[in-house]
Amino acid sequence: MAENDRPCSGDQSARCPGRTWDELADADSRTVPVFLRRDASRHLGSAPLSTDRYTSPEFFQQEVERMWPRVWQFAAREEEMPQPGDVVVYENAGRSFLLARQPDGSVRAFHNVCLHRGRKLRTTSGNVSEFKCPYHAFTWNTDGTLKNIPCRWDFPHLEGEKMELPEAQVALWGGFIFIKEDAGGPTLQEFLAPLPEHFERWQPEQRVTTAWAGKVVAANWKAVAEAFMEAFHVIATHPQIMAFTGDSNSKYNLYGDNVNLAITPFGIPSPHLEGVDLDQQAVMDAFLKYNGRVVPQNTTITVPEGRSAREVMGDFNRKRFGELAGRDFDHASDAEVQDALTYNVFPNFSPWGGFSPTVLYRWRPWPDQDHTLMEVRILSFVRDGEPGPGMVPMRMLDADENWASALGVLGSVIDQDMGNLPHVQAGMKASKTKKLQLGNYQESRIRHFHQTLDKYLET
Ligand code: FES
Ligand SMILES: [Fe+2]
């Protein structure tokens, strides 16, 4: 554990001593995309954050009023609503929306509230020919126009435009359906840049949701999201993965206001294990045992003399993921078939890049500053010429169900993250200093996120 105790130098551009992710990329058996090689780190200051940002109902209310209506929110995947008449109920931050697939294939989003006396028009997703309110049967067409008012004679004052369901903006990218409540503002492409450019080679539009679980966590939505923004916590929270995880070798990039990326290399031991005798086969064995995302349980792979676990895992995954996807991934770098390429788009959308079946996170306040609905999906390729698997619905975990029961080994890692979070929320409330301190580099994505949030709250 020598590395853990070694003080880094005092300058703000300090990095973990030893190997960097870019040195691994230099040694990759394939060419690593230039956009991953670029250093897009920035020092954004070292000031503490106030715990009020996570615990105060007033702060939460500001987010609801000033931030959420103005951002593009990931609301659904296209495979959730492929047919005309398919409807997805999407709720967040005090709003409820009906996403409706139109006869021409487009998607529109309407506020899911009856304009009579305010009942939610629907509480579940499904396929419909109209939106009929279950209370008094006011009815709308799926394009949001008014269809029928029972006892029409009693409502001569209600007609035409003022009875159309209010609509939100909708835009699609990569099989993801986004909505924005307020009019105007950046286009989705502007908001997501440069993410669509990076993801072009990983083809999210050719994938579907093949696993999906959600659970309500007793912590602020930002605290939950931030548990997935850095690899610094591996040393204490996930010690079992250190044998194959270059946690403090991770690279952190910030793009514009909305997008950032953490690249955590796998297939190498943590720098924290410097001095521990760990051969390449031991690295591979730990990788196979504790990284359920990459290989089926009980798989064994021998690392030949003179080769590294990372190289061998690269070969194995290129072949395996290629077979799973029915595609040739021979061009895929070792990095893109095993590292964690964790992107975040402000405020709550986090897709992993790469050629593997990829992870996707989303976090929503549920419904207040002290609770979050966290969701984890796996997006997998659909093989050409074969029908994709049917839509997998979200499995909502009860308080006493763990993530491992839904997502296997990956879930057991998430369970470790979740173990911290209620104590983070309670600790922030109990804090005497009311301050949180961040590492300059490894926690730069958290600072980036808060600075963008402030831009919304201040305007
Ligand atoms: S509240 Fe919807 S019809 Fe009355
Ligand atoms: Fe974690």
Short mmCIF file of C-alpha atoms and ligand atoms in Angstrom, two decimals:
data_model
loop_
_atom_site.label_atom_id
_atom_site.label_comp_id
_atom_site.label_asym_id
_atom_site.label_seq_id
_atom_site.Cartn_x
_atom_site.Cartn_y
_atom_site.Cartn_z
CA MET A 1 0.00 0.00 0.00
CA ALA A 2 3.00 2.24 -0.36
CA GLU A 3 1.46 4.33 -3.13
CA ASN A 4 -1.52 5.18 -0.99
CA ASP A 5 0.64 6.93 1.56
CA ARG A 6 2.86 8.76 -0.86
CA PRO A 7 2.08 12.46 -0.84
CA CYS A 8 1.50 13.97 -4.26
CA SER A 9 3.25 17.25 -4.99
CA GLY A 10 1.45 20.49 -4.22
CA ASP A 11 0.75 21.68 -7.73
CA GLN A 12 -2.72 21.49 -9.18
CA SER A 13 -1.65 19.51 -12.22
CA ALA A 14 -0.30 16.67 -10.06
CA ARG A 15 -1.12 13.15 -11.16
CA CYS A 16 -0.70 9.79 -9.51
CA PRO A 17 2.97 8.83 -9.73
CA GLY A 18 3.63 5.93 -12.06
CA ARG A 19 1.97 4.72 -15.21
CA THR A 20 -0.72 6.84 -16.85
CA TRP A 21 -3.64 5.59 -18.89
CA ASP A 22 -2.04 7.17 -21.97
CA GLU A 23 1.05 5.01 -21.52
CA LEU A 24 -1.24 1.99 -21.59
CA ALA A 25 -2.83 3.40 -24.72
CA ASP A 26 0.65 3.72 -26.29
CA ALA A 27 1.18 0.01 -25.66
CA ASP A 28 -2.27 -0.99 -26.92
CA SER A 29 -2.35 -3.73 -29.56
CA ARG A 30 -4.64 -1.53 -31.71
CA THR A 31 -4.86 2.20 -32.36
CA VAL A 32 -6.76 3.94 -29.58
CA PRO A 33 -9.08 6.68 -30.92
CA VAL A 34 -7.52 10.13 -30.89
CA PHE A 35 -10.40 11.61 -28.91
CA LEU A 36 -9.56 9.32 -25.99
CA ARG A 37 -5.89 10.27 -26.16
CA ARG A 38 -6.58 13.98 -25.89
CA ASP A 39 -5.93 15.56 -22.50
CA ALA A 40 -9.06 17.59 -21.79
CA SER A 41 -8.44 18.06 -18.08
CA ARG A 42 -8.96 21.46 -16.51
CA HIS A 43 -8.31 22.79 -13.04
CA LEU A 44 -11.58 24.33 -11.88
CA GLY A 45 -10.51 25.47 -8.43
CA SER A 46 -10.19 23.81 -5.04
CA ALA A 47 -12.90 25.51 -2.98
CA PRO A 48 -15.02 23.29 -0.72
CA LEU A 49 -18.64 22.48 -1.60
CA SER A 50 -21.41 23.20 0.86
CA THR A 51 -23.38 20.24 2.20
CA ASP A 52 -26.51 22.41 1.79
CA ARG A 53 -26.36 21.63 -1.90
CA TYR A 54 -27.39 18.08 -1.04
CA THR A 55 -29.51 18.46 2.06
CA SER A 56 -31.44 21.75 1.80
CA PRO A 57 -35.07 21.63 0.58
CA GLU A 58 -34.63 25.22 -0.64
CA PHE A 59 -31.64 24.29 -2.79
CA PHE A 60 -33.59 21.33 -4.14
CA GLN A 61 -36.49 23.62 -5.01
CA GLN A 62 -34.13 25.88 -6.97
CA GLU A 63 -33.00 22.85 -8.98
CA VAL A 64 -36.62 21.98 -9.70
CA GLU A 65 -37.47 25.50 -10.83
CA ARG A 66 -34.31 26.66 -12.58
CA MET A 67 -32.40 23.62 -13.76
CA TRP A 68 -34.56 20.61 -14.60
CA PRO A 69 -36.96 22.40 -17.03
CA ARG A 70 -34.00 23.78 -18.98
CA VAL A 71 -31.91 20.66 -19.60
CA TRP A 72 -32.26 17.81 -22.06
CA GLN A 73 -33.23 14.75 -20.02
CA PHE A 74 -32.82 11.14 -21.15
CA ALA A 75 -36.43 9.97 -20.94
CA ALA A 76 -36.57 6.60 -22.73
CA ARG A 77 -34.84 4.29 -25.18
CA GLU A 78 -36.42 3.89 -28.60
CA GLU A 79 -36.91 0.16 -28.02
CA GLU A 80 -39.28 1.00 -25.16
CA MET A 81 -41.78 2.43 -27.65
CA PRO A 82 -41.25 1.06 -31.17
CA GLN A 83 -44.87 1.10 -32.44
CA PRO A 84 -47.30 3.94 -33.18
CA GLY A 85 -49.46 4.38 -30.09
CA ASP A 86 -46.70 3.19 -27.74
CA VAL A 87 -46.54 5.45 -24.72
CA VAL A 88 -43.92 5.79 -22.00
CA VAL A 89 -44.65 7.64 -18.77
CA TYR A 90 -41.54 9.59 -17.78
CA GLU A 91 -41.50 11.42 -14.46
CA ASN A 92 -38.91 13.61 -12.80
CA ALA A 93 -38.55 16.62 -10.56
CA GLY A 94 -42.25 17.18 -9.99
CA ARG A 95 -43.27 16.71 -13.64
CA SER A 96 -44.92 13.83 -15.45
CA PHE A 97 -44.75 13.35 -19.23
CA LEU A 98 -46.36 11.06 -21.78
CA LEU A 99 -43.93 10.15 -24.55
CA ALA A 100 -46.06 9.06 -27.48
CA ARG A 101 -44.93 7.37 -30.71
CA GLN A 102 -46.85 9.01 -33.56
CA PRO A 103 -48.16 7.29 -36.72
CA ASP A 104 -45.31 8.87 -38.72
CA GLY A 105 -42.72 7.34 -36.37
CA SER A 106 -41.86 10.57 -34.60
CA VAL A 107 -42.06 10.94 -30.81
CA ARG A 108 -43.89 13.73 -29.00
CA ALA A 109 -44.03 14.45 -25.27
CA PHE A 110 -47.05 15.84 -23.46
CA HIS A 111 -47.56 16.87 -19.88
CA ASN A 112 -49.37 13.93 -18.30
CA VAL A 113 -52.02 15.93 -16.48
CA CYS A 114 -55.71 16.11 -17.30
CA LEU A 115 -56.77 19.68 -18.09
CA HIS A 116 -60.11 19.08 -16.37
CA ARG A 117 -59.34 18.61 -12.70
CA GLY A 118 -55.77 17.55 -12.79
CA ARG A 119 -55.62 13.78 -12.58
CA LYS A 120 -52.59 12.18 -14.18
CA LEU A 121 -53.87 10.85 -17.49
CA ARG A 122 -51.79 7.68 -17.19
CA THR A 123 -49.69 6.05 -14.52
CA THR A 124 -48.28 3.27 -16.68
CA SER A 125 -46.66 2.89 -20.07
CA GLY A 126 -48.50 0.93 -22.77
CA ASN A 127 -50.04 1.10 -26.25
CA VAL A 128 -53.06 3.34 -26.72
CA SER A 129 -55.24 4.93 -29.37
CA GLU A 130 -56.12 7.91 -27.16
CA PHE A 131 -55.49 9.39 -23.73
CA LYS A 132 -58.72 8.99 -21.79
CA CYS A 133 -58.74 10.32 -18.25
CA PRO A 134 -59.96 7.66 -15.80
CA TYR A 135 -61.76 10.28 -13.64
CA HIS A 136 -64.46 11.84 -15.90
CA ALA A 137 -63.33 10.60 -19.32
CA PHE A 138 -62.01 13.81 -20.87
CA THR A 139 -60.11 12.39 -23.85
CA TRP A 140 -57.19 13.51 -26.03
CA ASN A 141 -55.75 12.14 -29.24
CA THR A 142 -52.17 10.86 -29.07
CA ASP A 143 -51.07 14.03 -30.88
CA GLY A 144 -52.26 16.03 -27.87
CA THR A 145 -55.37 17.52 -29.50
CA LEU A 146 -58.67 17.38 -27.63
CA LYS A 147 -60.91 14.48 -28.68
CA ASN A 148 -63.88 14.50 -26.36
CA ILE A 149 -65.41 16.19 -23.36
CA PRO A 150 -68.32 14.28 -21.79
CA CYS A 151 -71.36 16.52 -21.21
CA ARG A 152 -69.89 18.93 -23.71
CA TRP A 153 -72.86 21.30 -23.12
CA ASP A 154 -71.44 22.08 -19.69
CA PHE A 155 -68.09 23.29 -21.03
CA PRO A 156 -68.87 25.83 -23.77
CA HIS A 157 -65.90 27.83 -22.49
CA LEU A 158 -63.35 25.06 -23.24
CA GLU A 159 -62.29 24.52 -26.79
CA GLY A 160 -59.50 24.52 -29.34
CA GLU A 161 -55.95 25.41 -28.55
CA LYS A 162 -56.32 26.01 -24.87
CA MET A 163 -57.37 22.39 -24.46
CA GLU A 164 -54.35 20.92 -26.23
CA LEU A 165 -52.03 19.08 -23.89
CA PRO A 166 -48.96 21.21 -23.18
CA GLU A 167 -45.96 19.79 -25.02
CA ALA A 168 -42.25 19.46 -24.27
CA GLN A 169 -39.39 19.41 -26.78
CA VAL A 170 -38.28 15.98 -27.96
CA ALA A 171 -35.08 15.02 -29.75
CA LEU A 172 -33.46 11.68 -30.53
CA TRP A 173 -29.87 10.53 -30.68
CA GLY A 174 -28.34 7.07 -30.71
CA GLY A 175 -31.55 5.27 -29.80
CA PHE A 176 -32.04 7.59 -26.81
CA ILE A 177 -35.12 9.80 -26.54
CA PHE A 178 -34.56 13.09 -24.76
CA ILE A 179 -37.04 15.71 -23.65
CA LYS A 180 -36.70 19.31 -22.55
CA GLU A 181 -39.56 21.01 -20.79
CA ASP A 182 -38.79 24.61 -21.71
CA ALA A 183 -38.81 25.97 -25.24
CA GLY A 184 -35.65 27.37 -26.83
CA GLY A 185 -32.15 26.74 -25.56
CA PRO A 186 -29.50 24.55 -27.17
CA THR A 187 -30.40 21.77 -29.56
CA LEU A 188 -29.84 18.24 -28.30
CA GLN A 189 -26.79 17.89 -30.54
CA GLU A 190 -25.33 21.10 -29.11
CA PHE A 191 -26.13 20.00 -25.58
CA LEU A 192 -24.52 16.55 -25.98
CA ALA A 193 -21.39 17.63 -27.87
CA PRO A 194 -18.87 16.02 -28.21
CA LEU A 195 -20.53 12.80 -27.03
CA PRO A 196 -22.26 11.83 -30.32
CA GLU A 197 -18.95 12.20 -32.17
CA HIS A 198 -17.19 9.90 -29.67
CA PHE A 199 -19.96 7.32 -29.70
CA GLU A 200 -20.16 7.05 -33.48
CA ARG A 201 -17.86 4.02 -33.48
CA TRP A 202 -19.66 2.32 -30.56
CA GLN A 203 -23.06 2.49 -32.31
CA PRO A 204 -25.54 2.98 -29.45
CA GLU A 205 -28.34 3.19 -32.02
CA GLN A 206 -27.76 -0.48 -32.89
CA ARG A 207 -28.15 -1.65 -29.30
CA VAL A 208 -31.12 -2.45 -27.12
CA THR A 209 -31.73 -2.65 -23.40
CA THR A 210 -30.98 -6.23 -22.34
CA ALA A 211 -30.99 -5.74 -18.55
CA TRP A 212 -32.51 -2.96 -16.45
CA ALA A 213 -32.89 -2.52 -12.72
CA GLY A 214 -33.76 0.41 -10.47
CA LYS A 215 -33.80 1.09 -6.77
CA VAL A 216 -34.63 4.02 -4.52
CA VAL A 217 -31.62 5.10 -2.48
CA ALA A 218 -31.81 7.27 0.63
CA ALA A 219 -29.43 9.96 -0.59
CA ASN A 220 -29.48 13.10 -2.70
CA TRP A 221 -29.48 12.46 -6.46
CA LYS A 222 -26.18 14.30 -6.89
CA ALA A 223 -24.47 12.32 -4.15
CA VAL A 224 -25.58 9.09 -5.84
CA ALA A 225 -24.42 10.23 -9.28
CA GLU A 226 -21.09 11.37 -7.85
CA ALA A 227 -20.44 7.89 -6.46
CA PHE A 228 -20.02 6.90 -10.12
CA MET A 229 -17.88 9.84 -11.26
CA GLU A 230 -14.49 8.85 -9.88
CA ALA A 231 -12.39 5.73 -9.31
CA PHE A 232 -10.82 7.18 -6.16
CA HIS A 233 -13.30 5.25 -3.98
CA VAL A 234 -12.13 1.84 -5.23
CA ILE A 235 -9.43 1.65 -2.56
CA ALA A 236 -11.95 1.60 0.29
CA THR A 237 -15.25 0.64 -1.32
CA HIS A 238 -14.26 -2.05 -3.86
CA PRO A 239 -10.95 -3.48 -2.59
CA GLN A 240 -11.67 -6.82 -4.32
CA ILE A 241 -11.23 -5.22 -7.78
CA MET A 242 -7.87 -3.56 -7.05
CA ALA A 243 -5.90 -6.52 -8.38
CA PHE A 244 -7.11 -5.71 -11.91
CA THR A 245 -8.14 -2.05 -11.73
CA GLY A 246 -5.80 0.88 -12.33
CA ASP A 247 -8.00 3.07 -10.15
CA SER A 248 -5.62 5.98 -9.62
CA ASN A 249 -4.28 5.62 -13.18
CA SER A 250 -7.68 6.85 -14.37
CA LYS A 251 -7.86 9.71 -16.84
CA TYR A 252 -10.46 12.45 -16.37
CA ASN A 253 -11.56 14.70 -19.23
CA LEU A 254 -13.96 17.65 -19.16
CA TYR A 255 -15.70 18.89 -22.32
CA GLY A 256 -17.58 22.18 -22.39
CA ASP A 257 -20.15 22.53 -19.63
CA ASN A 258 -22.13 19.32 -19.97
CA VAL A 259 -19.96 16.35 -20.78
CA ASN A 260 -17.10 14.64 -19.00
CA LEU A 261 -15.36 11.29 -19.09
CA ALA A 262 -13.47 8.99 -16.74
CA ILE A 263 -11.33 6.26 -18.26
CA THR A 264 -10.40 3.63 -15.70
CA PRO A 265 -8.05 0.98 -17.03
CA PHE A 266 -8.65 -2.68 -16.26
CA GLY A 267 -6.28 -5.60 -16.61
CA ILE A 268 -3.55 -3.92 -14.56
CA PRO A 269 -3.16 -3.86 -10.78
CA SER A 270 -3.92 -0.73 -8.81
CA PRO A 271 -0.93 1.53 -8.09
CA HIS A 272 -2.02 1.17 -4.47
CA LEU A 273 -0.77 -2.43 -4.64
CA GLU A 274 2.80 -1.41 -5.43
CA GLY A 275 5.09 -3.84 -3.66
CA VAL A 276 2.48 -6.60 -3.58
CA ASP A 277 3.66 -9.68 -5.47
CA LEU A 278 1.00 -10.12 -8.14
CA ASP A 279 1.78 -11.95 -11.38
CA GLN A 280 -0.18 -11.50 -14.60
CA GLN A 281 -2.16 -14.70 -14.06
CA ALA A 282 -3.29 -13.42 -10.65
CA VAL A 283 -4.43 -10.17 -12.29
CA MET A 284 -6.40 -12.18 -14.85
CA ASP A 285 -7.92 -14.48 -12.24
CA ALA A 286 -9.18 -11.54 -10.18
CA PHE A 287 -10.50 -9.86 -13.32
CA LEU A 288 -12.48 -12.96 -14.24
CA LYS A 289 -13.83 -13.37 -10.74
CA TYR A 290 -14.92 -9.83 -9.94
CA ASN A 291 -15.77 -8.12 -13.23
CA GLY A 292 -19.06 -9.68 -14.23
CA ARG A 293 -19.53 -7.15 -17.01
CA VAL A 294 -16.79 -8.70 -19.05
CA VAL A 295 -16.95 -12.48 -18.78
CA PRO A 296 -19.35 -15.19 -17.65
CA GLN A 297 -18.67 -16.57 -14.19
CA ASN A 298 -16.29 -19.54 -13.96
CA THR A 299 -14.46 -18.58 -17.15
CA THR A 300 -10.72 -19.30 -16.99
CA ILE A 301 -8.12 -17.72 -19.24
CA THR A 302 -4.43 -18.59 -19.16
CA VAL A 303 -1.97 -15.73 -19.59
CA PRO A 304 0.97 -17.15 -21.58
CA GLU A 305 4.51 -16.39 -20.45
CA GLY A 306 5.63 -12.99 -21.72
CA ARG A 307 2.13 -11.60 -22.25
CA SER A 308 0.14 -9.29 -20.02
CA ALA A 309 -3.34 -9.87 -18.59
CA ARG A 310 -4.48 -6.69 -20.33
CA GLU A 311 -3.32 -7.87 -23.77
CA VAL A 312 -4.82 -11.32 -23.33
CA MET A 313 -8.11 -9.92 -22.08
CA GLY A 314 -8.11 -7.58 -25.08
CA ASP A 315 -7.83 -10.56 -27.45
CA PHE A 316 -10.45 -12.53 -25.56
CA ASN A 317 -12.99 -9.68 -25.47
CA ARG A 318 -12.54 -8.62 -29.10
CA LYS A 319 -13.49 -12.15 -30.09
CA ARG A 320 -16.21 -12.69 -27.49
CA PHE A 321 -17.93 -9.33 -27.91
CA GLY A 322 -17.67 -9.71 -31.68
CA GLU A 323 -19.41 -13.09 -31.51
CA LEU A 324 -22.07 -11.77 -29.14
CA ALA A 325 -22.74 -8.82 -31.43
CA GLY A 326 -22.37 -10.68 -34.72
CA ARG A 327 -19.75 -8.14 -35.76
CA ASP A 328 -16.04 -7.95 -36.43
CA PHE A 329 -14.33 -6.01 -33.66
CA ASP A 330 -10.79 -6.74 -34.75
CA HIS A 331 -10.12 -2.98 -34.98
CA ALA A 332 -11.22 -2.40 -31.38
CA SER A 333 -8.42 -1.35 -29.05
CA ASP A 334 -7.66 -3.27 -25.85
CA ALA A 335 -8.93 -0.18 -24.03
CA GLU A 336 -12.30 -0.15 -25.79
CA VAL A 337 -13.03 -3.80 -24.97
CA GLN A 338 -12.18 -3.71 -21.28
CA ASP A 339 -11.70 -0.27 -19.71
CA ALA A 340 -14.48 1.68 -18.02
CA LEU A 341 -15.17 4.60 -20.39
CA THR A 342 -17.69 6.37 -18.20
CA TYR A 343 -19.27 9.42 -19.76
CA ASN A 344 -21.56 11.81 -17.92
CA VAL A 345 -23.88 14.29 -19.54
CA PHE A 346 -25.22 16.95 -17.22
CA PRO A 347 -27.31 16.47 -15.21
CA ASN A 348 -28.06 12.74 -14.89
CA PHE A 349 -27.26 10.67 -17.99
CA SER A 350 -24.23 8.40 -17.90
CA PRO A 351 -23.55 5.96 -20.74
CA TRP A 352 -20.36 3.89 -20.89
CA GLY A 353 -18.48 3.88 -24.18
CA GLY A 354 -16.74 0.92 -25.79
CA PHE A 355 -17.57 -2.24 -27.71
CA SER A 356 -18.72 -4.38 -24.80
CA PRO A 357 -22.34 -4.67 -23.72
CA THR A 358 -22.27 -1.22 -22.11
CA VAL A 359 -23.57 0.10 -18.82
CA LEU A 360 -25.97 3.04 -18.64
CA TYR A 361 -26.81 4.95 -15.45
CA ARG A 362 -29.57 7.46 -14.78
CA TRP A 363 -30.36 9.23 -11.49
CA ARG A 364 -33.56 11.10 -10.63
CA PRO A 365 -34.66 12.71 -7.38
CA TRP A 366 -37.40 10.38 -6.08
CA PRO A 367 -39.11 12.56 -5.08
CA ASP A 368 -37.11 14.87 -2.83
CA GLN A 369 -33.59 15.95 -1.91
CA ASP A 370 -33.11 12.90 0.30
CA HIS A 371 -34.05 10.13 -2.15
CA THR A 372 -32.94 9.02 -5.61
CA LEU A 373 -34.17 6.53 -8.14
CA MET A 374 -30.99 5.04 -9.53
CA GLU A 375 -31.24 2.92 -12.66
CA VAL A 376 -28.68 0.69 -14.30
CA ARG A 377 -29.16 -0.73 -17.77
CA ILE A 378 -27.06 -2.89 -20.03
CA LEU A 379 -27.19 -1.96 -23.72
CA SER A 380 -26.22 -4.78 -26.09
CA PHE A 381 -25.89 -5.03 -29.84
CA VAL A 382 -28.68 -6.49 -31.91
CA ARG A 383 -27.22 -9.03 -34.35
CA ASP A 384 -27.80 -8.12 -37.99
CA GLY A 385 -30.70 -10.00 -39.52
CA GLU A 386 -31.96 -11.28 -36.20
CA PRO A 387 -34.83 -9.77 -34.27
CA GLY A 388 -33.54 -8.13 -31.12
CA PRO A 389 -34.59 -9.42 -27.75
CA GLY A 390 -37.98 -8.10 -26.66
CA MET A 391 -38.08 -5.00 -24.50
CA VAL A 392 -36.78 -5.75 -21.03
CA PRO A 393 -38.83 -3.83 -18.45
CA MET A 394 -37.20 -2.22 -15.45
CA ARG A 395 -37.01 -4.47 -12.41
CA MET A 396 -37.72 -2.18 -9.46
CA LEU A 397 -35.82 -3.51 -6.47
CA ASP A 398 -37.43 -3.33 -3.05
CA ALA A 399 -35.49 -1.84 -0.15
CA ASP A 400 -34.39 -5.30 1.00
CA GLU A 401 -33.38 -6.55 -2.46
CA ASN A 402 -29.81 -6.07 -3.54
CA TRP A 403 -28.47 -5.12 -6.97
CA ALA A 404 -26.65 -8.44 -7.23
CA SER A 405 -30.01 -10.22 -7.42
CA ALA A 406 -30.74 -8.34 -10.65
CA LEU A 407 -27.32 -7.75 -12.18
CA GLY A 408 -25.02 -10.47 -10.83
CA VAL A 409 -21.38 -9.58 -10.20
CA LEU A 410 -21.80 -6.06 -11.58
CA GLY A 411 -24.69 -5.64 -9.15
CA SER A 412 -22.55 -6.75 -6.23
CA VAL A 413 -20.11 -3.91 -7.00
CA ILE A 414 -23.04 -1.47 -7.11
CA ASP A 415 -24.25 -2.84 -3.77
CA GLN A 416 -20.92 -1.75 -2.31
CA ASP A 417 -21.46 1.79 -3.67
CA MET A 418 -24.99 1.82 -2.30
CA GLY A 419 -23.72 0.80 1.12
CA ASN A 420 -22.09 4.22 1.47
CA LEU A 421 -24.83 6.48 0.23
CA PRO A 422 -27.42 6.63 3.04
CA HIS A 423 -24.49 7.27 5.38
CA VAL A 424 -23.22 10.04 3.08
CA GLN A 425 -26.61 11.76 3.23
CA ALA A 426 -26.91 11.33 6.99
CA GLY A 427 -23.30 12.42 7.45
CA MET A 428 -23.77 15.58 5.42
CA LYS A 429 -26.76 16.49 7.58
CA ALA A 430 -24.73 15.85 10.72
CA SER A 431 -21.69 17.74 9.45
CA LYS A 432 -20.18 20.34 11.79
CA THR A 433 -18.14 22.04 9.05
CA LYS A 434 -20.87 21.77 6.37
CA LYS A 435 -18.07 21.54 3.84
CA LEU A 436 -17.01 18.84 1.37
CA GLN A 437 -13.46 18.76 0.00
CA LEU A 438 -12.59 17.47 -3.47
CA GLY A 439 -9.40 16.17 -5.03
CA ASN A 440 -8.20 18.49 -7.79
CA TYR A 441 -7.97 15.85 -10.50
CA GLN A 442 -9.67 12.62 -9.53
CA GLU A 443 -12.79 14.50 -8.41
CA SER A 444 -12.68 17.14 -11.15
CA ARG A 445 -15.84 15.73 -12.75
CA ILE A 446 -17.77 16.42 -9.55
CA ARG A 447 -16.58 20.03 -9.50
CA HIS A 448 -17.36 20.37 -13.20
CA PHE A 449 -20.89 19.11 -12.54
CA HIS A 450 -21.47 21.59 -9.71
CA GLN A 451 -20.13 24.53 -11.69
CA THR A 452 -22.58 23.74 -14.49
CA LEU A 453 -25.40 23.40 -11.98
CA ASP A 454 -24.51 26.84 -10.61
CA LYS A 455 -24.79 28.33 -14.10
CA TYR A 456 -28.42 27.21 -14.20
CA LEU A 457 -29.21 28.31 -10.67
CA GLU A 458 -27.65 31.74 -11.09
CA THR A 459 -29.49 32.70 -14.25
S1 FES B 1 -59.87 15.02 -13.97
FE1 FES B 1 -59.67 14.15 -15.89
S2 FES B 1 -61.65 14.01 -16.65
FE2 FES B 1 -61.88 14.95 -14.74
FE FE B 2 -18.09 2.24 -7.17
#
